[in-house]
mmCIF file of C-alpha atoms in Angstrom:
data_model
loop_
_atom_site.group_PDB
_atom_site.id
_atom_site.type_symbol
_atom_site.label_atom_id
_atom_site.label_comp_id
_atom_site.label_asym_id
_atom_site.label_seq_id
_atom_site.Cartn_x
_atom_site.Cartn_y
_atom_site.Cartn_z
ATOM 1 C CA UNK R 1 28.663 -5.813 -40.094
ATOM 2 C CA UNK R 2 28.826 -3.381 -42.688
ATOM 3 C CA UNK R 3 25.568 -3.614 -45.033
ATOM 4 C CA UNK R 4 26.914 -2.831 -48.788
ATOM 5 C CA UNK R 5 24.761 -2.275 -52.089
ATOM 6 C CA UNK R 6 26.469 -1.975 -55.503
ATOM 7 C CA UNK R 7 24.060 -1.267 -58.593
ATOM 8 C CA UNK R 8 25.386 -2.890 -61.980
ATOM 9 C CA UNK R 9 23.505 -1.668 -64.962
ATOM 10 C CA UNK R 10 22.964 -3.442 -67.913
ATOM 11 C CA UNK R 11 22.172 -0.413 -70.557
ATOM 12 C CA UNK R 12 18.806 1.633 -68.813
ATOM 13 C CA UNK R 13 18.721 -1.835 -66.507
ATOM 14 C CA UNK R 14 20.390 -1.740 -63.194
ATOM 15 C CA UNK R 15 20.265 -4.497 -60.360
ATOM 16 C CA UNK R 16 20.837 -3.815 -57.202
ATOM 17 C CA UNK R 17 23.306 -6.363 -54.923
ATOM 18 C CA UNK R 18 22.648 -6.521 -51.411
ATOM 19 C CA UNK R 19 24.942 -7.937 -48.797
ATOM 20 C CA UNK R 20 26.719 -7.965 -45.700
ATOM 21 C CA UNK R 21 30.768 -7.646 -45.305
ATOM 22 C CA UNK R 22 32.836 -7.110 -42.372
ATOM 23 C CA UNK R 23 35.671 -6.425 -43.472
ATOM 24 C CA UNK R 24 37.621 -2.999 -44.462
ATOM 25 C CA UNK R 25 39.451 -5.012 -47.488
ATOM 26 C CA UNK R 26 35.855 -6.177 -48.581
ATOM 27 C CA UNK R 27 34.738 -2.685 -48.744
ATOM 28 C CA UNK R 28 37.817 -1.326 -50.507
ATOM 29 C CA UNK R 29 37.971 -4.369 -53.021
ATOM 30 C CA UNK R 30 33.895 -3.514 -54.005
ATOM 31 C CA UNK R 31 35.238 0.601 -54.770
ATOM 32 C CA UNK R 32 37.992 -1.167 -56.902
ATOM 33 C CA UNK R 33 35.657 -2.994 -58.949
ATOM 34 C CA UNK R 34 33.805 0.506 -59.447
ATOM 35 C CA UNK R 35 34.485 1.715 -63.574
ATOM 36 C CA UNK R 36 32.501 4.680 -64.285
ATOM 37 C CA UNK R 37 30.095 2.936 -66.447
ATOM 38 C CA UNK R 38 28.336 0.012 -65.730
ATOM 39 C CA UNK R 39 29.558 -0.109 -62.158
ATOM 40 C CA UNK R 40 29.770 3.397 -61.103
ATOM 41 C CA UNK R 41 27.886 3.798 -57.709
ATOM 42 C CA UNK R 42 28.213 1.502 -54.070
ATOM 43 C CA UNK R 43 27.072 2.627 -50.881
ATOM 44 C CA UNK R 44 28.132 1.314 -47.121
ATOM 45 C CA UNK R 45 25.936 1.742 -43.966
ATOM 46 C CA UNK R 46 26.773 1.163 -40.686
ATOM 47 C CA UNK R 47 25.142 2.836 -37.383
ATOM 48 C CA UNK R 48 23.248 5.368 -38.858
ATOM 49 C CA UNK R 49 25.773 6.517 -41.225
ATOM 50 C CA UNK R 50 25.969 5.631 -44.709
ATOM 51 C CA UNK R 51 29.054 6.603 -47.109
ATOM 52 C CA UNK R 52 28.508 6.657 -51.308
ATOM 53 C CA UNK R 53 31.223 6.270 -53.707
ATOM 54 C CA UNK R 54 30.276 6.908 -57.154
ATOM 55 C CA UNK R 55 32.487 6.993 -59.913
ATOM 56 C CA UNK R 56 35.233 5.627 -61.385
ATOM 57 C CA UNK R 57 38.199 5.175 -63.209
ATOM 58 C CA UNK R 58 40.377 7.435 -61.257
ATOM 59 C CA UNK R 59 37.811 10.134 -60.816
ATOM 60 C CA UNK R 60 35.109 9.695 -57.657
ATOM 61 C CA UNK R 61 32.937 11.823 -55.892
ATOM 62 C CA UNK R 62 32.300 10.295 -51.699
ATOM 63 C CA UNK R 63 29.119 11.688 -49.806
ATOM 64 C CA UNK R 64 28.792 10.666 -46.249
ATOM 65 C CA UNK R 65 25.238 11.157 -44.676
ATOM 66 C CA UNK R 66 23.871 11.111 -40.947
ATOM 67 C CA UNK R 67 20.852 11.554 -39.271
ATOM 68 C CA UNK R 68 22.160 15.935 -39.228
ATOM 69 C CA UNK R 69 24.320 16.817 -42.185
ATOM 70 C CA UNK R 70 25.559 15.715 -45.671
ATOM 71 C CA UNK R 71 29.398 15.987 -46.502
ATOM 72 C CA UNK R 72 30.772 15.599 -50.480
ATOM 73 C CA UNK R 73 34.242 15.079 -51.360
ATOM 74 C CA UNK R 74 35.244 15.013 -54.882
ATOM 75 C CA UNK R 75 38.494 13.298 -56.006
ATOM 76 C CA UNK R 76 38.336 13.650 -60.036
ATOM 77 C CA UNK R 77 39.701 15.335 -62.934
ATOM 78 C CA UNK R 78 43.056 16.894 -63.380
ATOM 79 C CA UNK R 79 44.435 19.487 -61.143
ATOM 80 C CA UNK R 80 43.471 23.075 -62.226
ATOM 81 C CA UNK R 81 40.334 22.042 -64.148
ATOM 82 C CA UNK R 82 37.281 23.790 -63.379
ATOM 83 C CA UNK R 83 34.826 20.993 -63.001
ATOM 84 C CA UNK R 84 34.893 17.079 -63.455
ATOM 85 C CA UNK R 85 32.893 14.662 -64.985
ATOM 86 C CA UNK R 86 31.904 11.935 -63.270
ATOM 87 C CA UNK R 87 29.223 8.885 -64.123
ATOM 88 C CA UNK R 88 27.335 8.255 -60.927
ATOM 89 C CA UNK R 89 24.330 5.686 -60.877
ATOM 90 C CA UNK R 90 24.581 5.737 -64.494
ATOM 91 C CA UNK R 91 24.383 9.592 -64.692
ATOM 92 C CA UNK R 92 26.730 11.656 -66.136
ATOM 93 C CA UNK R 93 27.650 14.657 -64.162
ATOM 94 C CA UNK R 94 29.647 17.450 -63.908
ATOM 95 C CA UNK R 95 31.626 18.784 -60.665
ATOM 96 C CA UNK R 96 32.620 21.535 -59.537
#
C-alpha cells in the first residue's frame, strides 16, 4: 500500500487527507486533481521513500526523498524561460 496525503486549502486554511491506495491509477488520478491553487501539493510514501508533486495546471515541480539524498525535477513553464512559477502548498514560487 501506498500511503497518500493531499492538502486542500480553503484561503490560509488547509486540511490535510490521509489515506491508503494501491493502485498506480489511484496515484495518478490524485496528481490530476492537483490545480495550482487550492489543490497544489500531494505526497506518496512507500518503503522509505516518499515522492511530492506540487503544482499544477500544466506546470509541476516532483522531489523524491530517501533516507541519503533529495532529487527535484521541475516540469513547468515554457521552453526557453528562465524560471517558472509554480504554487506549491499554497506558496507561490519561482524555479529555476
Amino acid at each position: 500500500m501506498i500511503r497518500m496525503i493531499e492538502e486542500i486549502r480553503a484561503g490560509a486554511v488547509v486540511e490535510a487527507e490521509e489515506q491508503e491506495v494501491s493502485t498506480l491509477d489511484a496515484c495518478l488520478e490524485a496528481v490530476g486533481s492537483l490545480d495550482g491553487s487550492a489543490r497544489s501539493l500531494i505526497s506518496f510514501s512507500r518503503d522509505g521513500l516518499t515522492l511530492l508533486v506540487g503544482g499544477g495546471g500544466g506546470g509541476y515541480v516532483i522531489t523524491v526523498e530517501t533516507s541519503r539524498e533529495i532529487r527535484n525535477l521541475l516540469n513547468g513553464g515554457e521552453s526557453g524561460q528562465d524560471e517558472s512559477e509554480l504554487t506549491v502548498g499554497g506558496q507561490a514560487c519561482e524555479y529555476p
